Amino acid sequence: QVTLEESGGGSALAGESLKLSCVNRGFPYTRYCWGWFRQVAGKEREGVAGVDVNGTTAYIESVKGRFTISKGSDSLSMSLQMESLKPEDTGMYYCAVETCHEPIATMIEDEENYGYWGRGTQVTVSS
């Protein structure tokens, strides 16, 4: 069983940085596609960034150049470095993994592509 645990959320001012981390504390399967999704109250969860088995990454347009996703060397963890934060980056951020079955850019387009989820970590950015 996969057990994902996020950490690193918190509050920041616009322009500041935060780093989110996610660890798989369950079954040590390393051939996953990883993804970060975020959700704001009243809106659907949207994919923000993803990384596949080979290290190929994908981002939504609004975070390109500001966010960097990376996997740990053991492929059992990943992180999301968020720079130049904006108030619109506010939301609950969820870590997700699934066996890759689409290109990573496609994987993060739909939360239904992922079957394993963490509980989320809140990010709040103030202007």
JSON list of C-alpha atoms in Angstrom, two decimals:
[
{"chain": "A", "resi": 1, "resn": "GLN", "atom": "CA", "xyz": [0.00, 0.00, 0.00]},
{"chain": "A", "resi": 2, "resn": "VAL", "atom": "CA", "xyz": [1.20, 3.48, -0.84]},
{"chain": "A", "resi": 3, "resn": "THR", "atom": "CA", "xyz": [1.18, 6.03, 1.96]},
{"chain": "A", "resi": 4, "resn": "LEU", "atom": "CA", "xyz": [2.06, 9.57, 0.95]},
{"chain": "A", "resi": 5, "resn": "GLU", "atom": "CA", "xyz": [2.99, 12.24, 3.43]},
{"chain": "A", "resi": 6, "resn": "GLU", "atom": "CA", "xyz": [3.36, 15.90, 2.52]},
{"chain": "A", "resi": 7, "resn": "SER", "atom": "CA", "xyz": [5.22, 18.55, 4.46]},
{"chain": "A", "resi": 8, "resn": "GLY", "atom": "CA", "xyz": [6.51, 22.06, 4.04]},
{"chain": "A", "resi": 9, "resn": "GLY", "atom": "CA", "xyz": [3.36, 24.09, 3.60]},
{"chain": "A", "resi": 10, "resn": "GLY", "atom": "CA", "xyz": [2.77, 27.31, 5.45]},
{"chain": "A", "resi": 11, "resn": "SER", "atom": "CA", "xyz": [2.32, 31.03, 5.00]},
{"chain": "A", "resi": 12, "resn": "ALA", "atom": "CA", "xyz": [4.42, 33.32, 2.85]},
{"chain": "A", "resi": 13, "resn": "LEU", "atom": "CA", "xyz": [4.33, 36.82, 1.47]},
{"chain": "A", "resi": 14, "resn": "ALA", "atom": "CA", "xyz": [4.12, 37.42, -2.24]},
{"chain": "A", "resi": 15, "resn": "GLY", "atom": "CA", "xyz": [7.56, 37.06, -3.75]},
{"chain": "A", "resi": 16, "resn": "GLU", "atom": "CA", "xyz": [8.80, 34.65, -1.11]},
{"chain": "A", "resi": 17, "resn": "SER", "atom": "CA", "xyz": [9.58, 30.97, -1.47]},
{"chain": "A", "resi": 18, "resn": "LEU", "atom": "CA", "xyz": [8.36, 27.70, 0.01]},
{"chain": "A", "resi": 19, "resn": "LYS", "atom": "CA", "xyz": [9.39, 24.11, -0.53]},
{"chain": "A", "resi": 20, "resn": "LEU", "atom": "CA", "xyz": [6.97, 21.22, -0.34]},
{"chain": "A", "resi": 21, "resn": "SER", "atom": "CA", "xyz": [8.07, 17.64, 0.17]},
{"chain": "A", "resi": 22, "resn": "CYS", "atom": "CA", "xyz": [6.31, 14.33, -0.25]},
{"chain": "A", "resi": 23, "resn": "VAL", "atom": "CA", "xyz": [7.48, 10.94, 0.95]},
{"chain": "A", "resi": 24, "resn": "ASN", "atom": "CA", "xyz": [6.10, 7.52, 0.11]},
{"chain": "A", "resi": 25, "resn": "ARG", "atom": "CA", "xyz": [6.15, 5.67, 3.42]},
{"chain": "A", "resi": 26, "resn": "GLY", "atom": "CA", "xyz": [4.36, 2.65, 2.07]},
{"chain": "A", "resi": 27, "resn": "PHE", "atom": "CA", "xyz": [5.18, 0.07, -0.55]},
{"chain": "A", "resi": 28, "resn": "PRO", "atom": "CA", "xyz": [8.51, 1.12, -2.10]},
{"chain": "A", "resi": 29, "resn": "TYR", "atom": "CA", "xyz": [7.48, 1.01, -5.75]},
{"chain": "A", "resi": 30, "resn": "THR", "atom": "CA", "xyz": [9.75, 3.32, -7.70]},
{"chain": "A", "resi": 31, "resn": "ARG", "atom": "CA", "xyz": [8.19, 3.33, -11.16]},
{"chain": "A", "resi": 32, "resn": "TYR", "atom": "CA", "xyz": [5.60, 6.00, -10.45]},
{"chain": "A", "resi": 33, "resn": "CYS", "atom": "CA", "xyz": [4.60, 9.23, -12.04]},
{"chain": "A", "resi": 34, "resn": "TRP", "atom": "CA", "xyz": [4.47, 11.86, -9.31]},
{"chain": "A", "resi": 35, "resn": "GLY", "atom": "CA", "xyz": [2.28, 14.91, -9.28]},
{"chain": "A", "resi": 36, "resn": "TRP", "atom": "CA", "xyz": [1.40, 17.97, -7.24]},
{"chain": "A", "resi": 37, "resn": "PHE", "atom": "CA", "xyz": [-2.16, 19.17, -7.34]},
{"chain": "A", "resi": 38, "resn": "ARG", "atom": "CA", "xyz": [-3.74, 22.12, -5.58]},
{"chain": "A", "resi": 39, "resn": "GLN", "atom": "CA", "xyz": [-7.27, 22.96, -4.63]},
{"chain": "A", "resi": 40, "resn": "VAL", "atom": "CA", "xyz": [-8.94, 26.15, -3.59]},
{"chain": "A", "resi": 41, "resn": "ALA", "atom": "CA", "xyz": [-12.25, 26.04, -1.77]},
{"chain": "A", "resi": 42, "resn": "GLY", "atom": "CA", "xyz": [-15.10, 25.86, -4.23]},
{"chain": "A", "resi": 43, "resn": "LYS", "atom": "CA", "xyz": [-12.90, 24.88, -7.16]},
{"chain": "A", "resi": 44, "resn": "GLU", "atom": "CA", "xyz": [-11.75, 21.63, -8.67]},
{"chain": "A", "resi": 45, "resn": "ARG", "atom": "CA", "xyz": [-8.35, 20.24, -7.88]},
{"chain": "A", "resi": 46, "resn": "GLU", "atom": "CA", "xyz": [-5.85, 21.19, -10.58]},
{"chain": "A", "resi": 47, "resn": "GLY", "atom": "CA", "xyz": [-2.55, 19.65, -11.52]},
{"chain": "A", "resi": 48, "resn": "VAL", "atom": "CA", "xyz": [0.38, 21.97, -10.94]},
{"chain": "A", "resi": 49, "resn": "ALA", "atom": "CA", "xyz": [3.48, 19.92, -11.74]},
{"chain": "A", "resi": 50, "resn": "GLY", "atom": "CA", "xyz": [4.52, 16.37, -12.40]},
{"chain": "A", "resi": 51, "resn": "VAL", "atom": "CA", "xyz": [7.60, 14.23, -12.91]},
{"chain": "A", "resi": 52, "resn": "ASP", "atom": "CA", "xyz": [7.76, 10.83, -14.54]},
{"chain": "A", "resi": 53, "resn": "VAL", "atom": "CA", "xyz": [9.94, 7.77, -14.08]},
{"chain": "A", "resi": 54, "resn": "ASN", "atom": "CA", "xyz": [12.64, 9.18, -16.36]},
{"chain": "A", "resi": 55, "resn": "GLY", "atom": "CA", "xyz": [12.68, 12.58, -14.69]},
{"chain": "A", "resi": 56, "resn": "THR", "atom": "CA", "xyz": [10.70, 14.36, -17.38]},
{"chain": "A", "resi": 57, "resn": "THR", "atom": "CA", "xyz": [8.77, 17.22, -15.82]},
{"chain": "A", "resi": 58, "resn": "ALA", "atom": "CA", "xyz": [5.63, 19.14, -16.69]},
{"chain": "A", "resi": 59, "resn": "TYR", "atom": "CA", "xyz": [4.07, 22.30, -15.29]},
{"chain": "A", "resi": 60, "resn": "ILE", "atom": "CA", "xyz": [0.95, 24.31, -15.76]},
{"chain": "A", "resi": 61, "resn": "GLU", "atom": "CA", "xyz": [1.56, 27.60, -17.51]},
{"chain": "A", "resi": 62, "resn": "SER", "atom": "CA", "xyz": [0.99, 29.78, -14.47]},
{"chain": "A", "resi": 63, "resn": "VAL", "atom": "CA", "xyz": [3.89, 28.26, -12.51]},
{"chain": "A", "resi": 64, "resn": "LYS", "atom": "CA", "xyz": [6.46, 27.74, -15.26]},
{"chain": "A", "resi": 65, "resn": "GLY", "atom": "CA", "xyz": [9.73, 29.41, -14.38]},
{"chain": "A", "resi": 66, "resn": "ARG", "atom": "CA", "xyz": [8.72, 29.73, -10.72]},
{"chain": "A", "resi": 67, "resn": "PHE", "atom": "CA", "xyz": [8.15, 26.14, -9.53]},
{"chain": "A", "resi": 68, "resn": "THR", "atom": "CA", "xyz": [10.56, 23.23, -9.80]},
{"chain": "A", "resi": 69, "resn": "ILE", "atom": "CA", "xyz": [9.57, 19.63, -9.19]},
{"chain": "A", "resi": 70, "resn": "SER", "atom": "CA", "xyz": [12.16, 16.97, -8.52]},
{"chain": "A", "resi": 71, "resn": "LYS", "atom": "CA", "xyz": [12.36, 13.37, -7.35]},
{"chain": "A", "resi": 72, "resn": "GLY", "atom": "CA", "xyz": [14.57, 12.06, -4.62]},
{"chain": "A", "resi": 73, "resn": "SER", "atom": "CA", "xyz": [17.48, 9.84, -5.67]},
{"chain": "A", "resi": 74, "resn": "ASP", "atom": "CA", "xyz": [15.65, 6.81, -4.32]},
{"chain": "A", "resi": 75, "resn": "SER", "atom": "CA", "xyz": [12.48, 7.68, -6.25]},
{"chain": "A", "resi": 76, "resn": "LEU", "atom": "CA", "xyz": [10.52, 7.39, -3.00]},
{"chain": "A", "resi": 77, "resn": "SER", "atom": "CA", "xyz": [10.14, 11.11, -2.47]},
{"chain": "A", "resi": 78, "resn": "MET", "atom": "CA", "xyz": [9.74, 14.31, -4.36]},
{"chain": "A", "resi": 79, "resn": "SER", "atom": "CA", "xyz": [9.71, 18.02, -3.72]},
{"chain": "A", "resi": 80, "resn": "LEU", "atom": "CA", "xyz": [8.25, 21.18, -5.17]},
{"chain": "A", "resi": 81, "resn": "GLN", "atom": "CA", "xyz": [10.37, 24.30, -4.86]},
{"chain": "A", "resi": 82, "resn": "MET", "atom": "CA", "xyz": [8.11, 27.32, -5.21]},
{"chain": "A", "resi": 83, "resn": "GLU", "atom": "CA", "xyz": [9.68, 30.68, -5.93]},
{"chain": "A", "resi": 84, "resn": "SER", "atom": "CA", "xyz": [8.21, 34.13, -6.48]},
{"chain": "A", "resi": 85, "resn": "LEU", "atom": "CA", "xyz": [4.97, 33.06, -4.88]},
{"chain": "A", "resi": 86, "resn": "LYS", "atom": "CA", "xyz": [1.77, 34.86, -5.76]},
{"chain": "A", "resi": 87, "resn": "PRO", "atom": "CA", "xyz": [-1.52, 35.10, -3.84]},
{"chain": "A", "resi": 88, "resn": "GLU", "atom": "CA", "xyz": [-3.13, 32.96, -6.56]},
{"chain": "A", "resi": 89, "resn": "ASP", "atom": "CA", "xyz": [-0.80, 30.11, -5.56]},
{"chain": "A", "resi": 90, "resn": "THR", "atom": "CA", "xyz": [-2.76, 29.79, -2.35]},
{"chain": "A", "resi": 91, "resn": "GLY", "atom": "CA", "xyz": [-4.44, 26.44, -1.87]},
{"chain": "A", "resi": 92, "resn": "MET", "atom": "CA", "xyz": [-4.23, 22.99, -0.40]},
{"chain": "A", "resi": 93, "resn": "TYR", "atom": "CA", "xyz": [-1.43, 21.13, -2.15]},
{"chain": "A", "resi": 94, "resn": "TYR", "atom": "CA", "xyz": [-1.69, 17.39, -2.60]},
{"chain": "A", "resi": 95, "resn": "CYS", "atom": "CA", "xyz": [0.96, 14.89, -3.53]},
{"chain": "A", "resi": 96, "resn": "ALA", "atom": "CA", "xyz": [-0.12, 12.05, -5.82]},
{"chain": "A", "resi": 97, "resn": "VAL", "atom": "CA", "xyz": [1.43, 9.02, -7.47]},
{"chain": "A", "resi": 98, "resn": "GLU", "atom": "CA", "xyz": [0.33, 6.48, -10.01]},
{"chain": "A", "resi": 99, "resn": "THR", "atom": "CA", "xyz": [1.84, 4.08, -12.47]},
{"chain": "A", "resi": 100, "resn": "CYS", "atom": "CA", "xyz": [2.62, 6.15, -15.52]},
{"chain": "A", "resi": 101, "resn": "HIS", "atom": "CA", "xyz": [0.10, 5.48, -18.29]},
{"chain": "A", "resi": 102, "resn": "GLU", "atom": "CA", "xyz": [0.25, 8.76, -20.15]},
{"chain": "A", "resi": 103, "resn": "PRO", "atom": "CA", "xyz": [2.93, 11.38, -20.84]},
{"chain": "A", "resi": 104, "resn": "ILE", "atom": "CA", "xyz": [3.47, 13.34, -17.66]},
{"chain": "A", "resi": 105, "resn": "ALA", "atom": "CA", "xyz": [1.95, 16.50, -19.10]},
{"chain": "A", "resi": 106, "resn": "THR", "atom": "CA", "xyz": [-1.23, 14.53, -19.73]},
{"chain": "A", "resi": 107, "resn": "MET", "atom": "CA", "xyz": [-1.10, 12.82, -16.36]},
{"chain": "A", "resi": 108, "resn": "ILE", "atom": "CA", "xyz": [-1.36, 16.10, -14.47]},
{"chain": "A", "resi": 109, "resn": "GLU", "atom": "CA", "xyz": [-4.25, 17.36, -16.57]},
{"chain": "A", "resi": 110, "resn": "ASP", "atom": "CA", "xyz": [-6.72, 15.17, -14.72]},
{"chain": "A", "resi": 111, "resn": "GLU", "atom": "CA", "xyz": [-6.71, 14.09, -11.09]},
{"chain": "A", "resi": 112, "resn": "GLU", "atom": "CA", "xyz": [-8.44, 10.89, -12.18]},
{"chain": "A", "resi": 113, "resn": "ASN", "atom": "CA", "xyz": [-5.10, 9.77, -13.61]},
{"chain": "A", "resi": 114, "resn": "TYR", "atom": "CA", "xyz": [-3.77, 9.36, -10.08]},
{"chain": "A", "resi": 115, "resn": "GLY", "atom": "CA", "xyz": [-4.88, 6.74, -7.60]},
{"chain": "A", "resi": 116, "resn": "TYR", "atom": "CA", "xyz": [-2.80, 7.47, -4.52]},
{"chain": "A", "resi": 117, "resn": "TRP", "atom": "CA", "xyz": [-3.01, 10.72, -2.63]},
{"chain": "A", "resi": 118, "resn": "GLY", "atom": "CA", "xyz": [-1.60, 12.39, 0.42]},
{"chain": "A", "resi": 119, "resn": "ARG", "atom": "CA", "xyz": [-3.73, 14.35, 2.84]},
{"chain": "A", "resi": 120, "resn": "GLY", "atom": "CA", "xyz": [-2.48, 17.70, 1.64]},
{"chain": "A", "resi": 121, "resn": "THR", "atom": "CA", "xyz": [-0.56, 20.64, 3.02]},
{"chain": "A", "resi": 122, "resn": "GLN", "atom": "CA", "xyz": [-1.85, 24.20, 3.04]},
{"chain": "A", "resi": 123, "resn": "VAL", "atom": "CA", "xyz": [-0.04, 27.02, 1.29]},
{"chain": "A", "resi": 124, "resn": "THR", "atom": "CA", "xyz": [-1.20, 30.58, 1.92]},
{"chain": "A", "resi": 125, "resn": "VAL", "atom": "CA", "xyz": [0.36, 33.49, 0.09]},
{"chain": "A", "resi": 126, "resn": "SER", "atom": "CA", "xyz": [-0.49, 37.02, 1.14]},
{"chain": "A", "resi": 127, "resn": "SER", "atom": "CA", "xyz": [0.06, 40.18, -0.83]}
]
